[in-house]
Short mmCIF file of C-alpha atoms and ligand atoms in Angstrom, two decimals:
data_model
loop_
_atom_site.label_atom_id
_atom_site.label_comp_id
_atom_site.label_asym_id
_atom_site.label_seq_id
_atom_site.Cartn_x
_atom_site.Cartn_y
_atom_site.Cartn_z
CA MET V 1 -0.08 25.76 -22.35
CA ARG V 2 -1.68 27.77 -19.52
CA VAL V 3 0.92 28.51 -16.84
CA LEU V 4 0.18 29.71 -13.31
CA VAL V 5 3.06 31.13 -11.27
CA ILE V 6 2.68 31.21 -7.48
CA GLY V 7 4.46 33.98 -5.57
CA SER V 8 4.87 37.74 -5.47
CA GLY V 9 8.55 38.64 -5.67
CA ALA V 10 11.07 39.74 -8.27
CA ARG V 11 11.85 36.07 -8.85
CA GLU V 12 8.24 35.53 -9.93
CA HIS V 13 8.37 38.67 -12.08
CA ALA V 14 11.50 37.29 -13.78
CA LEU V 15 9.79 33.90 -14.25
CA CYS V 16 6.80 35.65 -15.84
CA VAL V 17 9.05 37.63 -18.23
CA ALA V 18 10.78 34.44 -19.38
CA LEU V 19 7.55 32.42 -19.62
CA GLN V 20 5.80 35.16 -21.56
CA SER V 21 8.44 34.96 -24.29
CA ASP V 22 7.92 31.20 -24.72
CA PRO V 23 5.58 30.73 -27.72
CA ALA V 24 4.21 27.53 -26.17
CA VAL V 25 2.79 29.57 -23.25
CA THR V 26 -0.66 30.70 -24.40
CA ALA V 27 -1.88 32.13 -21.08
CA LEU V 28 0.04 33.30 -18.04
CA ALA V 29 -1.14 34.21 -14.54
CA CYS V 30 0.66 35.11 -11.33
CA ALA V 31 -0.93 34.66 -7.91
CA PRO V 32 -0.95 36.84 -5.95
CA GLY V 33 1.72 38.67 -7.99
CA ASN V 34 2.71 42.29 -7.52
CA ALA V 35 2.38 45.63 -9.32
CA GLY V 36 4.94 44.49 -11.91
CA THR V 37 3.72 40.99 -12.72
CA ARG V 38 0.25 42.30 -13.44
CA SER V 39 1.51 44.17 -16.49
CA ILE V 40 2.49 40.88 -18.20
CA ALA V 41 0.52 38.17 -16.41
CA GLU V 42 -3.10 37.95 -15.32
CA ALA V 43 -3.33 38.89 -11.63
CA VAL V 44 -5.31 36.28 -9.74
CA PRO V 45 -5.90 36.70 -6.04
CA LEU V 46 -4.58 34.04 -3.69
CA ASP V 47 -5.20 34.25 0.00
CA GLY V 48 -2.16 32.91 1.80
CA ALA V 49 -0.40 30.01 0.18
CA ASP V 50 -1.96 26.99 1.80
CA PRO V 51 -1.85 23.88 -0.41
CA VAL V 52 -5.65 23.55 -0.68
CA ALA V 53 -6.04 27.13 -1.91
CA VAL V 54 -3.20 26.75 -4.45
CA ALA V 55 -4.66 23.53 -5.88
CA ALA V 56 -8.17 25.00 -6.00
CA LEU V 57 -6.89 28.03 -7.89
CA ALA V 58 -4.90 25.87 -10.32
CA THR V 59 -8.07 23.92 -11.07
CA SER V 60 -10.42 26.89 -11.38
CA TRP V 61 -8.00 28.84 -13.58
CA GLY V 62 -7.46 25.79 -15.79
CA ALA V 63 -3.67 25.60 -15.42
CA ASP V 64 -1.69 23.07 -17.45
CA LEU V 65 1.42 23.83 -15.42
CA VAL V 66 1.88 25.43 -11.99
CA VAL V 67 5.26 26.92 -11.11
CA ILE V 68 5.72 27.51 -7.39
CA GLY V 69 8.23 30.27 -6.65
CA PRO V 70 8.77 30.52 -2.87
CA GLU V 71 9.79 27.90 -0.34
CA VAL V 72 6.98 28.38 2.17
CA PRO V 73 4.18 26.89 0.00
CA LEU V 74 6.52 24.10 -1.12
CA VAL V 75 7.38 23.10 2.43
CA ALA V 76 3.65 23.24 3.24
CA GLY V 77 2.84 20.77 0.43
CA ALA V 78 1.46 22.99 -2.33
CA ALA V 79 3.15 20.95 -5.10
CA ASP V 80 1.69 17.71 -3.69
CA ALA V 81 -1.80 19.23 -3.65
CA VAL V 82 -1.52 20.51 -7.23
CA ARG V 83 -0.32 17.12 -8.46
CA GLU V 84 -3.12 15.37 -6.56
CA ALA V 85 -5.52 17.60 -8.49
CA GLY V 86 -4.07 16.09 -11.68
CA ILE V 87 -2.11 19.18 -12.77
CA ALA V 88 1.60 19.23 -13.65
CA CYS V 89 3.60 21.17 -11.07
CA PHE V 90 7.15 22.50 -11.13
CA GLY V 91 8.32 22.20 -7.53
CA PRO V 92 9.23 19.46 -5.07
CA SER V 93 6.93 17.64 -2.66
CA ALA V 94 6.77 18.80 0.96
CA GLN V 95 9.02 15.91 1.95
CA ALA V 96 11.61 16.68 -0.72
CA ALA V 97 11.47 20.42 0.11
CA GLN V 98 12.86 19.52 3.55
CA ILE V 99 16.22 19.76 1.82
CA GLU V 100 15.68 23.50 2.31
CA GLY V 101 13.19 23.44 5.17
CA SER V 102 15.49 21.60 7.55
CA LYS V 103 19.21 22.17 7.52
CA SER V 104 19.76 18.99 9.55
CA PHE V 105 17.74 16.94 7.02
CA ALA V 106 19.93 18.40 4.25
CA LYS V 107 23.03 17.38 6.23
CA HIS V 108 21.76 13.79 6.50
CA VAL V 109 21.16 13.61 2.76
CA MET V 110 24.60 15.05 2.01
CA THR V 111 26.31 12.63 4.37
CA ALA V 112 24.52 9.65 2.79
CA ALA V 113 25.31 10.91 -0.73
CA GLY V 114 28.95 11.73 0.05
CA VAL V 115 28.41 15.40 -0.83
CA PRO V 116 31.04 17.77 0.64
CA THR V 117 29.64 20.28 3.12
CA ALA V 118 30.59 22.10 6.32
CA ARG V 119 30.81 19.97 9.43
CA ALA V 120 27.83 20.69 11.68
CA TRP V 121 26.97 20.31 15.36
CA PRO V 122 23.24 20.15 16.16
CA VAL V 123 22.44 22.04 19.36
CA GLY V 124 19.52 21.08 21.60
CA GLY V 125 20.11 23.52 24.47
CA PRO V 126 22.32 26.27 25.91
CA ALA V 127 24.96 23.91 27.36
CA GLU V 128 25.39 22.09 24.06
CA LEU V 129 25.78 25.45 22.34
CA GLU V 130 28.95 26.26 24.34
CA THR V 131 30.42 22.80 23.61
CA ALA V 132 29.62 23.08 19.89
CA LEU V 133 31.24 26.52 19.69
CA ASP V 134 34.36 25.14 21.44
CA GLU V 135 34.59 22.26 18.97
CA ALA V 136 34.07 24.52 15.94
CA ALA V 137 36.78 26.88 17.25
CA ALA V 138 39.16 23.95 17.72
CA LEU V 139 38.54 22.67 14.17
CA VAL V 140 39.50 25.90 12.37
CA PRO V 141 41.38 28.06 14.89
CA GLY V 142 40.78 31.80 14.49
CA ALA V 143 37.84 31.37 12.11
CA PRO V 144 34.52 33.11 12.71
CA TYR V 145 31.67 31.29 14.41
CA VAL V 146 28.73 30.18 12.24
CA VAL V 147 25.43 29.79 14.11
CA LYS V 148 22.25 28.88 12.22
CA ASP V 149 18.56 28.59 12.77
CA ASP V 150 17.75 25.05 11.58
CA GLY V 151 14.41 26.06 10.01
CA LEU V 152 13.27 28.44 7.28
CA ALA V 153 14.38 32.00 8.01
CA ALA V 154 14.37 33.76 4.62
CA GLY V 155 18.17 33.91 4.56
CA LYS V 156 18.26 35.82 7.82
CA GLY V 157 18.73 32.93 10.27
CA VAL V 158 22.52 32.77 10.03
CA VAL V 159 25.08 34.70 12.05
CA VAL V 160 28.74 34.59 11.01
CA THR V 161 30.79 36.42 13.62
CA THR V 162 34.14 36.51 15.36
CA SER V 163 32.36 37.59 18.55
CA ARG V 164 31.66 34.64 20.83
CA GLU V 165 29.14 36.79 22.66
CA GLU V 166 27.19 37.48 19.45
CA ALA V 167 27.34 33.80 18.46
CA VAL V 168 25.96 32.74 21.85
CA ALA V 169 23.27 35.44 21.78
CA HIS V 170 22.04 34.33 18.33
CA GLY V 171 21.93 30.69 19.46
CA HIS V 172 19.95 31.61 22.57
CA ARG V 173 17.53 33.74 20.56
CA VAL V 174 16.72 30.85 18.22
CA LEU V 175 16.41 28.34 21.08
CA GLU V 176 14.17 30.68 23.09
CA ALA V 177 11.92 31.09 20.04
CA GLY V 178 11.51 27.32 20.09
CA GLY V 179 13.82 26.70 17.13
CA ALA V 180 16.69 24.27 16.70
CA VAL V 181 20.27 25.50 16.25
CA LEU V 182 23.22 24.28 14.19
CA VAL V 183 26.80 25.39 14.74
CA GLU V 184 28.91 24.96 11.61
CA GLU V 185 32.50 24.81 10.46
CA TYR V 186 33.44 28.13 8.81
CA LEU V 187 33.79 27.96 5.02
CA ASP V 188 36.21 30.42 3.39
CA GLY V 189 36.30 31.32 -0.31
CA PRO V 190 33.86 32.90 -2.79
CA GLU V 191 30.26 31.74 -2.95
CA VAL V 192 28.48 30.43 -6.02
CA SER V 193 24.79 29.77 -6.58
CA LEU V 194 24.25 26.95 -9.04
CA PHE V 195 20.67 26.06 -10.00
CA ALA V 196 19.65 22.79 -11.60
CA VAL V 197 16.34 21.83 -13.16
CA THR V 198 15.52 18.20 -12.37
CA ASP V 199 12.65 15.75 -12.78
CA GLY V 200 14.01 13.52 -10.02
CA THR V 201 16.35 11.60 -12.32
CA THR V 202 17.86 13.83 -15.01
CA VAL V 203 19.66 16.97 -13.82
CA LEU V 204 20.24 20.03 -16.06
CA PRO V 205 22.45 22.69 -14.43
CA LEU V 206 21.92 26.37 -15.31
CA VAL V 207 24.69 29.01 -15.44
CA PRO V 208 26.39 29.83 -12.13
CA ALA V 209 25.57 33.15 -10.48
CA GLN V 210 26.72 35.05 -7.43
CA ASP V 211 24.49 36.68 -4.84
CA HIS V 212 25.50 39.55 -2.50
CA LYS V 213 23.96 38.63 0.83
CA ARG V 214 25.13 41.45 3.08
CA ARG V 215 23.24 44.73 3.18
CA ASP V 216 26.10 47.14 2.55
CA ASP V 217 28.96 47.74 0.11
CA GLY V 218 32.06 45.71 0.78
CA ASP V 219 29.98 42.88 2.28
CA ALA V 220 29.36 44.84 5.47
CA GLY V 221 26.19 44.95 7.55
CA PRO V 222 23.68 42.22 8.32
CA ASN V 223 22.70 39.29 6.08
CA THR V 224 19.67 39.91 3.88
CA GLY V 225 17.63 37.86 1.44
CA GLY V 226 20.10 39.10 -1.23
CA MET V 227 20.97 42.62 -2.41
CA GLY V 228 22.02 41.88 -6.00
CA ALA V 229 23.50 39.26 -8.27
CA TYR V 230 25.35 38.70 -11.52
CA ALA V 231 25.98 35.91 -14.00
CA PRO V 232 28.01 34.32 -15.45
CA LEU V 233 31.11 34.24 -13.23
CA PRO V 234 34.22 35.22 -15.22
CA TRP V 235 36.46 34.04 -12.38
CA ALA V 236 34.94 30.58 -11.99
CA PRO V 237 37.27 27.68 -12.79
CA SER V 238 36.49 25.94 -16.07
CA GLY V 239 34.82 22.65 -15.29
CA LEU V 240 33.07 24.05 -12.21
CA VAL V 241 29.57 23.18 -13.45
CA ASP V 242 30.60 19.65 -14.45
CA GLU V 243 32.28 19.09 -11.11
CA VAL V 244 29.27 20.33 -9.14
CA LEU V 245 26.95 18.20 -11.27
CA ALA V 246 29.07 15.09 -10.64
CA THR V 247 29.89 15.62 -6.96
CA VAL V 248 26.87 17.54 -5.62
CA LEU V 249 23.76 17.78 -7.79
CA GLN V 250 23.43 14.29 -9.30
CA PRO V 251 24.39 12.42 -6.09
CA THR V 252 21.87 14.50 -4.11
CA VAL V 253 19.04 13.90 -6.60
CA ASP V 254 19.93 10.18 -6.68
CA GLU V 255 19.98 9.95 -2.87
CA MET V 256 16.58 11.64 -2.61
CA ALA V 257 15.16 9.12 -5.12
CA ARG V 258 16.75 6.23 -3.21
CA ARG V 259 14.96 7.43 -0.05
CA GLY V 260 11.64 7.49 -1.87
CA GLU V 261 11.56 11.31 -1.56
CA SER V 262 12.30 12.03 -5.21
CA PHE V 263 13.18 15.71 -5.75
CA SER V 264 11.71 17.34 -8.85
CA GLY V 265 11.81 21.06 -9.50
CA LEU V 266 14.68 23.45 -8.96
CA LEU V 267 17.58 22.29 -6.82
CA TYR V 268 19.66 25.28 -5.78
CA ALA V 269 23.14 24.54 -4.52
CA GLY V 270 24.68 27.36 -2.48
CA LEU V 271 28.40 26.60 -2.68
CA ALA V 272 31.64 27.90 -1.22
CA LEU V 273 34.79 27.41 -3.28
CA THR V 274 37.04 26.95 -0.26
CA SER V 275 40.77 26.41 0.00
CA ARG V 276 39.88 22.78 0.76
CA GLY V 277 37.63 22.37 -2.33
CA ILE V 278 33.95 22.83 -3.16
CA ARG V 279 31.58 22.71 -0.19
CA VAL V 280 27.80 23.01 -0.05
CA VAL V 281 26.71 25.89 2.19
CA GLU V 282 23.03 25.10 1.77
CA PHE V 283 20.43 23.68 -0.58
CA ASN V 284 17.27 25.49 -1.55
CA ALA V 285 14.26 23.84 -3.12
CA ARG V 286 13.35 26.68 -5.52
CA PHE V 287 14.76 29.37 -7.75
CA GLY V 288 16.95 31.78 -5.79
CA ASP V 289 16.18 35.45 -5.49
CA PRO V 290 17.93 37.61 -6.79
CA GLU V 291 19.98 35.10 -8.86
CA THR V 292 16.97 34.10 -10.98
CA GLN V 293 16.77 37.68 -12.26
CA VAL V 294 20.24 37.25 -13.87
CA VAL V 295 20.12 33.58 -14.88
CA LEU V 296 16.82 33.62 -16.79
CA PRO V 297 17.64 36.55 -19.12
CA LEU V 298 20.65 34.54 -20.34
CA LEU V 299 18.61 31.38 -21.04
CA GLU V 300 17.65 31.08 -24.69
CA THR V 301 15.80 27.76 -24.33
CA PRO V 302 12.05 28.41 -23.86
CA LEU V 303 11.35 28.26 -20.14
CA GLY V 304 7.78 26.89 -20.23
CA GLY V 305 8.77 23.78 -22.13
CA LEU V 306 11.73 23.18 -19.84
CA LEU V 307 9.73 23.47 -16.62
CA HIS V 308 6.91 21.35 -18.05
CA ALA V 309 9.40 18.62 -19.01
CA ALA V 310 10.78 18.65 -15.45
CA ALA V 311 7.28 18.54 -13.97
CA THR V 312 6.30 15.53 -16.11
CA GLY V 313 9.44 13.40 -15.83
CA ALA V 314 10.47 14.10 -19.42
CA LEU V 315 13.83 15.87 -18.97
CA ALA V 316 15.86 12.97 -20.43
CA ASP V 317 14.31 13.80 -23.81
CA HIS V 318 14.76 17.57 -23.49
CA PRO V 319 17.31 19.17 -25.84
CA PRO V 320 20.48 20.60 -24.25
CA LEU V 321 20.03 24.09 -22.83
CA ARG V 322 21.07 27.04 -25.00
CA TRP V 323 22.51 30.22 -23.53
CA ARG V 324 22.94 33.77 -24.80
CA SER V 325 26.39 35.30 -24.77
CA GLY V 326 27.00 38.27 -22.50
CA ALA V 327 26.21 38.88 -18.85
CA ALA V 328 23.43 40.07 -16.55
CA VAL V 329 23.42 42.15 -13.37
CA THR V 330 20.58 42.87 -10.95
CA VAL V 331 20.60 45.49 -8.19
CA VAL V 332 18.03 45.23 -5.39
CA VAL V 333 16.45 48.50 -4.32
CA ALA V 334 15.42 47.99 -0.71
CA ALA V 335 13.02 49.92 1.52
CA ALA V 336 14.20 52.12 4.39
CA GLY V 337 14.84 49.90 7.40
CA TYR V 338 15.43 46.66 5.46
CA PRO V 339 16.25 44.03 6.63
CA GLU V 340 15.36 44.76 10.27
CA ARG V 341 12.15 46.79 9.98
CA PRO V 342 11.32 47.68 6.39
CA ARG V 343 9.03 50.66 5.98
CA THR V 344 6.21 50.08 3.48
CA GLY V 345 3.60 52.26 1.81
CA ASP V 346 5.96 54.77 0.15
CA PRO V 347 5.23 55.74 -3.46
CA VAL V 348 7.64 54.37 -6.07
CA THR V 349 8.17 56.11 -9.41
CA GLY V 350 10.09 54.93 -12.44
CA ALA V 351 9.17 51.34 -11.64
CA ASP V 352 7.82 50.73 -15.15
CA GLY V 353 11.24 51.28 -16.72
CA GLU V 354 13.01 48.66 -18.79
CA GLY V 355 14.57 45.88 -16.73
CA VAL V 356 12.83 46.96 -13.52
CA LEU V 357 11.49 43.82 -11.87
CA HIS V 358 9.08 44.26 -8.99
CA ALA V 359 9.53 42.54 -5.65
CA GLY V 360 7.59 44.10 -2.75
CA THR V 361 5.21 46.43 -4.60
CA ALA V 362 1.47 46.94 -4.70
CA ALA V 363 -0.62 49.29 -6.83
CA ASP V 364 -3.37 51.60 -5.51
CA ALA V 365 -6.67 51.75 -7.39
CA ASP V 366 -5.39 54.88 -9.20
CA GLY V 367 -2.28 53.03 -10.36
CA THR V 368 0.16 54.55 -7.85
CA VAL V 369 2.84 51.96 -7.11
CA ARG V 370 3.80 51.66 -3.43
CA SER V 371 6.45 49.72 -1.56
CA ALA V 372 4.92 46.66 0.08
CA GLY V 373 7.97 44.72 1.26
CA GLY V 374 11.63 44.96 2.24
CA ARG V 375 13.10 44.27 -1.17
CA VAL V 376 11.07 46.56 -3.40
CA LEU V 377 12.63 46.31 -6.89
CA ALA V 378 15.31 44.26 -8.64
CA VAL V 379 16.72 46.48 -11.37
CA THR V 380 18.20 44.25 -14.05
CA ALA V 381 20.21 44.64 -17.24
CA THR V 382 22.08 42.46 -19.69
CA GLY V 383 25.14 43.53 -21.66
CA ALA V 384 27.97 42.28 -23.84
CA ASP V 385 30.01 41.72 -20.69
CA LEU V 386 29.67 42.17 -16.95
CA ALA V 387 30.98 45.75 -17.00
CA ALA V 388 28.41 46.78 -19.62
CA ALA V 389 25.53 45.02 -17.84
CA ARG V 390 26.56 46.63 -14.56
CA GLN V 391 26.68 50.11 -16.05
CA THR V 392 23.22 49.77 -17.59
CA ALA V 393 21.75 48.31 -14.41
CA TYR V 394 22.95 51.29 -12.35
CA GLU V 395 21.71 53.77 -14.99
CA ARG V 396 18.32 52.14 -14.59
CA VAL V 397 18.52 52.36 -10.79
CA ALA V 398 19.02 56.11 -11.20
CA GLY V 399 15.63 56.28 -12.92
CA VAL V 400 13.80 54.95 -9.85
CA ARG V 401 12.50 57.08 -6.95
CA LEU V 402 11.57 55.67 -3.54
CA ALA V 403 11.95 57.73 -0.36
CA GLY V 404 14.50 56.24 2.03
CA ALA V 405 15.53 53.51 -0.43
CA HIS V 406 18.97 51.96 -0.25
CA TRP V 407 20.95 49.70 -2.53
CA ARG V 408 24.50 48.46 -2.86
CA THR V 409 26.69 50.30 -5.34
CA ASP V 410 29.19 47.45 -5.74
CA ILE V 411 27.14 44.62 -7.26
CA ALA V 412 29.46 42.61 -9.58
CA LEU V 413 32.23 45.18 -9.03
CA ALA V 414 34.83 42.81 -7.56
CA ALA V 415 34.29 40.45 -10.53
CA VAL V 416 34.57 43.28 -13.07
CA GLU V 417 37.79 44.47 -11.43
CA GLY V 418 39.22 40.93 -11.29
CA ARG V 419 39.43 40.99 -7.48
CA ILE V 420 37.89 37.56 -6.88
CA THR V 421 40.57 34.94 -6.41
CA LEU V 422 40.44 31.28 -5.60
P1 AMP P 1 22.40 30.03 4.62
O1 AMP P 1 21.10 30.53 5.16
O2 AMP P 1 22.81 28.71 5.15
O3 AMP P 1 22.44 30.13 3.14
O4 AMP P 1 23.51 31.09 5.02
C1 AMP P 1 23.44 32.43 4.59
C2 AMP P 1 24.84 32.96 4.36
O5 AMP P 1 25.63 32.86 5.54
C3 AMP P 1 25.62 32.19 3.32
O6 AMP P 1 25.34 32.57 2.02
C4 AMP P 1 27.05 32.52 3.72
O7 AMP P 1 27.39 33.81 3.27
C5 AMP P 1 26.97 32.54 5.20
N1 AMP P 1 27.31 31.20 5.70
C6 AMP P 1 26.45 30.19 5.95
N2 AMP P 1 27.10 29.09 6.38
C7 AMP P 1 28.40 29.40 6.41
C8 AMP P 1 29.60 28.68 6.80
N3 AMP P 1 29.56 27.42 7.24
N4 AMP P 1 30.77 29.32 6.69
C9 AMP P 1 30.82 30.60 6.25
N5 AMP P 1 29.75 31.34 5.89
C10 AMP P 1 28.55 30.75 5.98
N1 LIG P 2 19.63 34.28 -3.00
C1 LIG P 2 19.36 33.60 -1.81
C2 LIG P 2 18.12 32.82 -1.79
O1 LIG P 2 17.33 32.84 -2.71
O2 LIG P 2 17.90 32.14 -0.80
#
């Protein structure tokens, strides 16, 4: 099976590592890829990610399966175009990807499916913003305000703040940029990312992981695309995956099918385990980054066969997933200035070390690796338990050099120290 992965982040590097170890995968390419993917997958150029270009590349490269990593090509219809070209594609249609592309669409689906989520107030203008903030404050007195950009914002469109002024300013910024705004009920409790592979009918959940969204140690600083992750979650209640499958994942997939917008691909449930029960924070329509970097190393089932089964409606016949024991930790090494204004073009050394997944990197003609994005590397390790995986991951971080780089030093620490409570 010839597999073409679309994207250029650490998620795609992790997908390539897992696909490469599947004996059924006879050829592997990543477009456009980065300086890391090119060491294990053929680098094929891809200009932008418009659906026509993706489908043309899939055809000319002779792909049997296309795996689309990021949300932007999915929302633009890349999976539809690949399927129209007669090639199996892992990833939802443009319509189904609206579950990530539009937070208000996701809310409609959840309401229809009876899936628990935060209450939300759509905001059309500045006056409605004030009313929505008043109503949110009345619902959970003393809780922070949650103000969201309704569209795709790479994880950076949300402000959670106790400052009314900051909440109003964020809302105005999004409205002035022509976007739509949602004010939401505040969800307390630890967050869980649970991925499920689905063909639109059958749903196979993966192991739960936890992301660290804030830039700095102790969950301080601004929201980012994700600064590190670990899996599994030693503190998660037993039965969590079954409960999320029964109350969130399956009802959502069924509701999408009922609407004629069948969702196949990776359904990512971002959850909060609140004092009032499980709530969906958001859905994504693709593998999460950085959680993929810790979930895939634990998956023993060959990835190519699994994704192909999902892409061809054959998941009901797929054997149950097998998992390795132990744990995985990934630490994101970010460029100076990330997330506001990442500096690029700095040389990176030590990036060919074991477990070092590339995110925003590019190689010069002479092989020098340079930073080419905000999140530059995702340094990953597995171990017998979370403490061991964490220690190895940070030893590997110490082997990397990038001027001005920053990373969190507390990835998975609260879990290792037993400080996460429900
Ligand atoms: P989102 O883009 O919706 O995933 O939001 C990014 C992050 O903002 C989430 O992972 C949470 O940490 C935080 N967040 C989003 N919505 C809420 C909410 N309703 N209550 C509390 N925190 C939230
Ligand atoms: N880990 C957050 C995301 O992939 O959106």
